[in-house]
PDB file of C-alpha atoms in Angstrom:
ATOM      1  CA  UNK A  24      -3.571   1.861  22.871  1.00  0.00           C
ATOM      2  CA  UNK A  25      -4.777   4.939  21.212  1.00  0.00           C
ATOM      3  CA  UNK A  26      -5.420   4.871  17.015  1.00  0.00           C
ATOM      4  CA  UNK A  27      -5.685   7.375  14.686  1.00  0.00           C
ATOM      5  CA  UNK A  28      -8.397   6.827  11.737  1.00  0.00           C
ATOM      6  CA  UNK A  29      -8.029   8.770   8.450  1.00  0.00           C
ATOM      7  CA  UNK A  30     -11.086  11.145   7.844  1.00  0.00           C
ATOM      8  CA  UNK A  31     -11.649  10.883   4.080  1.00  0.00           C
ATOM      9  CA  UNK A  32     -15.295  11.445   2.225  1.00  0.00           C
ATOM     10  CA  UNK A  33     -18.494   8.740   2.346  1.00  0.00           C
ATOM     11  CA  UNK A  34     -18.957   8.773  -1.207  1.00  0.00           C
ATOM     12  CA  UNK A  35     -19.269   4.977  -0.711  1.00  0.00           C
ATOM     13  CA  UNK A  36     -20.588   2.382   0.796  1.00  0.00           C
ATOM     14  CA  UNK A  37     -17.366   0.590   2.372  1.00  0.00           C
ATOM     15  CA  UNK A  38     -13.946   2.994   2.817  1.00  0.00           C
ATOM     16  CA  UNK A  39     -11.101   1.430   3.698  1.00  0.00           C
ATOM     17  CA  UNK A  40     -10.159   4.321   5.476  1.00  0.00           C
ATOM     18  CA  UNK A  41     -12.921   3.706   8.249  1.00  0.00           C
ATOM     19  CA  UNK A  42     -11.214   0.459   9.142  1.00  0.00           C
ATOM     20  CA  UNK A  43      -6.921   0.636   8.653  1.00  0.00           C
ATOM     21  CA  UNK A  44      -5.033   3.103  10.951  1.00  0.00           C
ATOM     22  CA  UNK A  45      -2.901   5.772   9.604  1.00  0.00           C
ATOM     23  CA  UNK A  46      -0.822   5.616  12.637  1.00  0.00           C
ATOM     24  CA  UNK A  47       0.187   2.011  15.037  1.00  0.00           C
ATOM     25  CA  UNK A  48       1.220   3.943  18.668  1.00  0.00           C
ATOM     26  CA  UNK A  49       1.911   0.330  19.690  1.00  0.00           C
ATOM     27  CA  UNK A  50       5.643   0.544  17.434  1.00  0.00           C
ATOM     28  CA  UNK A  51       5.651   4.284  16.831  1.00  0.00           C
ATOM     29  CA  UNK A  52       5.848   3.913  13.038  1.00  0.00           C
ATOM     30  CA  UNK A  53       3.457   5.837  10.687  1.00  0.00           C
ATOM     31  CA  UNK A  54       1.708   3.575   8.236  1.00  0.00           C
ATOM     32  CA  UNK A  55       1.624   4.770   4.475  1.00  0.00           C
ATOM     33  CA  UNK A  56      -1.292   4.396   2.089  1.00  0.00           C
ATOM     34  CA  UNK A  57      -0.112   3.541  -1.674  1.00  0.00           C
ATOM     35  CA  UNK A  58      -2.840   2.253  -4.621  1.00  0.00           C
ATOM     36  CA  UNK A  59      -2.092  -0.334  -6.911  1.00  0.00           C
ATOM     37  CA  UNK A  60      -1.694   1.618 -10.445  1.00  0.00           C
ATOM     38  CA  UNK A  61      -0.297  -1.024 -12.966  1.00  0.00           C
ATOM     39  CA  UNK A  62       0.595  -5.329 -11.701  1.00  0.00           C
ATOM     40  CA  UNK A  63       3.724  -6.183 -13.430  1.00  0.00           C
ATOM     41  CA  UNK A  64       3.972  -9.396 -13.239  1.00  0.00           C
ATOM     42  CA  UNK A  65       4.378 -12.505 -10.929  1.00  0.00           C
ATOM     43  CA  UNK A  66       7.941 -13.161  -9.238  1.00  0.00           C
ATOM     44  CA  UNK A  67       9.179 -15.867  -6.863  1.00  0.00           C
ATOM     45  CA  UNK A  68      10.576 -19.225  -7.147  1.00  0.00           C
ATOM     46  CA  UNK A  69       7.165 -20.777  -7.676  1.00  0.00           C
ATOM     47  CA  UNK A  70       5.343 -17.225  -8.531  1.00  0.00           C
ATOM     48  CA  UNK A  71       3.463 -16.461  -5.158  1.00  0.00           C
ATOM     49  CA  UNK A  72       4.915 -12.899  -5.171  1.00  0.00           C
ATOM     50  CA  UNK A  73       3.076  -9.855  -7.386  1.00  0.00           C
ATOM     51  CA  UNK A  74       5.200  -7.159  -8.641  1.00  0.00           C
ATOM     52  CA  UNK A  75       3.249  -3.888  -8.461  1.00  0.00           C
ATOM     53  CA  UNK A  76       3.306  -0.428  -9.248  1.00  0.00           C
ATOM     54  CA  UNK A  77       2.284   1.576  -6.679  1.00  0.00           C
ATOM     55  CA  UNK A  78       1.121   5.596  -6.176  1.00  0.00           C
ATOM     56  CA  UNK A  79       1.643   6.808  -2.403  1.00  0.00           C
ATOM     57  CA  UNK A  80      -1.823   8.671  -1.115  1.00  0.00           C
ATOM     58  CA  UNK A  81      -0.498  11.253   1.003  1.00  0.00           C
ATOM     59  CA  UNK A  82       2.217  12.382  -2.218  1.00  0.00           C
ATOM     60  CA  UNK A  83       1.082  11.976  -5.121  1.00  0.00           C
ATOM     61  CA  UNK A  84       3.833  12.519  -7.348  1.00  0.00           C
ATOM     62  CA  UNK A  85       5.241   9.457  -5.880  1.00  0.00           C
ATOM     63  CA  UNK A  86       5.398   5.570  -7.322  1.00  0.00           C
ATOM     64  CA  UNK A  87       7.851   2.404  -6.439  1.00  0.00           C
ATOM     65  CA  UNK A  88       7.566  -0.874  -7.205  1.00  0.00           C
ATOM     66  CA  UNK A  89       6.635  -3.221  -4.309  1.00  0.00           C
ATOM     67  CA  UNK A  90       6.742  -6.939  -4.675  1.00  0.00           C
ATOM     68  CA  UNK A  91       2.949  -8.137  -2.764  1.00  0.00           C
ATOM     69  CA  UNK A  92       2.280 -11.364  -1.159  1.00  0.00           C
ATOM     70  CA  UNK A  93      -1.380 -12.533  -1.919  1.00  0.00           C
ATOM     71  CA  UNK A  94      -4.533 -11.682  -4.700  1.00  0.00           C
ATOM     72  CA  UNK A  95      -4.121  -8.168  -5.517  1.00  0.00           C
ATOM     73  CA  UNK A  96      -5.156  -6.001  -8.511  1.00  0.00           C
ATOM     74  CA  UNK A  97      -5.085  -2.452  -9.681  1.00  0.00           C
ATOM     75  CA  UNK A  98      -6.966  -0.340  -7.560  1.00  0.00           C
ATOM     76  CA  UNK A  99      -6.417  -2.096  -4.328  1.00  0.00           C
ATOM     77  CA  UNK A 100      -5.016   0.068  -1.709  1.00  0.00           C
ATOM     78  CA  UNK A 101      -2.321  -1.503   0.201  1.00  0.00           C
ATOM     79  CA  UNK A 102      -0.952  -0.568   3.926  1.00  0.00           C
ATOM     80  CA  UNK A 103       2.865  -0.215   4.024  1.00  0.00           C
ATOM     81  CA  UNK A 104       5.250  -0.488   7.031  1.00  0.00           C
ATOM     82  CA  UNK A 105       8.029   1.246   5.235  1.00  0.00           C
ATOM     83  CA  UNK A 106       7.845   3.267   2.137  1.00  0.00           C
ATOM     84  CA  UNK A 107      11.600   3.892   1.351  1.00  0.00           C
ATOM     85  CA  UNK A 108      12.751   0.026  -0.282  1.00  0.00           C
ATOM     86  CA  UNK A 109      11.681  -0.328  -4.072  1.00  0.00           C
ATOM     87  CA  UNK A 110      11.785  -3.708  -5.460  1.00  0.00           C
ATOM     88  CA  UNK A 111      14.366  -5.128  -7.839  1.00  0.00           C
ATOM     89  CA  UNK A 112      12.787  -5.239 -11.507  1.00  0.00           C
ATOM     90  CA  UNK A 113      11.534  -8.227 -13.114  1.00  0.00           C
ATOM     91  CA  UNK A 114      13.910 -10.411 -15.839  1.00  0.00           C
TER      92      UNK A 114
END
């Protein structure tokens, strides 16, 4: 199994580009990188899901909304399988 690593600067002390691949060769899909810019709000029948805002890395001009299982918070940099589905807005 052969992973590529993103190359990015050491400006500091952990990257999180040192540790997720860009690229699984065990499915043949190419991850995408997307921050956190703005958390929307908390969704779900019992509010375990986190509506988010989110700015894709590699194109910049880019932002969905992605509904996010777990703690997150703006800044986090999240790891998606797919980068096409945008999530429904909140009522």
């Amino acid at each position: 199994m052969q992973i590529q690593v993103a190359k990015c600067r050491k400006d500091f002390a952990f990257h999180p580009c040192e540790y997720y691949p860009l690229f699984d060769s065990t499915k043949l899909t190419r991850l995408h990188r997307a921050i956190v810019m703005k958390v929307i709000g908390r969704t779900g029948s019992r509010g375990q899901v986190t509506q988010v805002r989110v700015k894709f890395l590699d194109d910049q001009n880019r932002q969905i909304m992605r509904n996010v299982k777990g703690p997150v918070r703006e800044g986090d940099i999240l790891t998606l399988m797919e980068s096409e589905r945008e999530a429904r807005r909140l009522r």
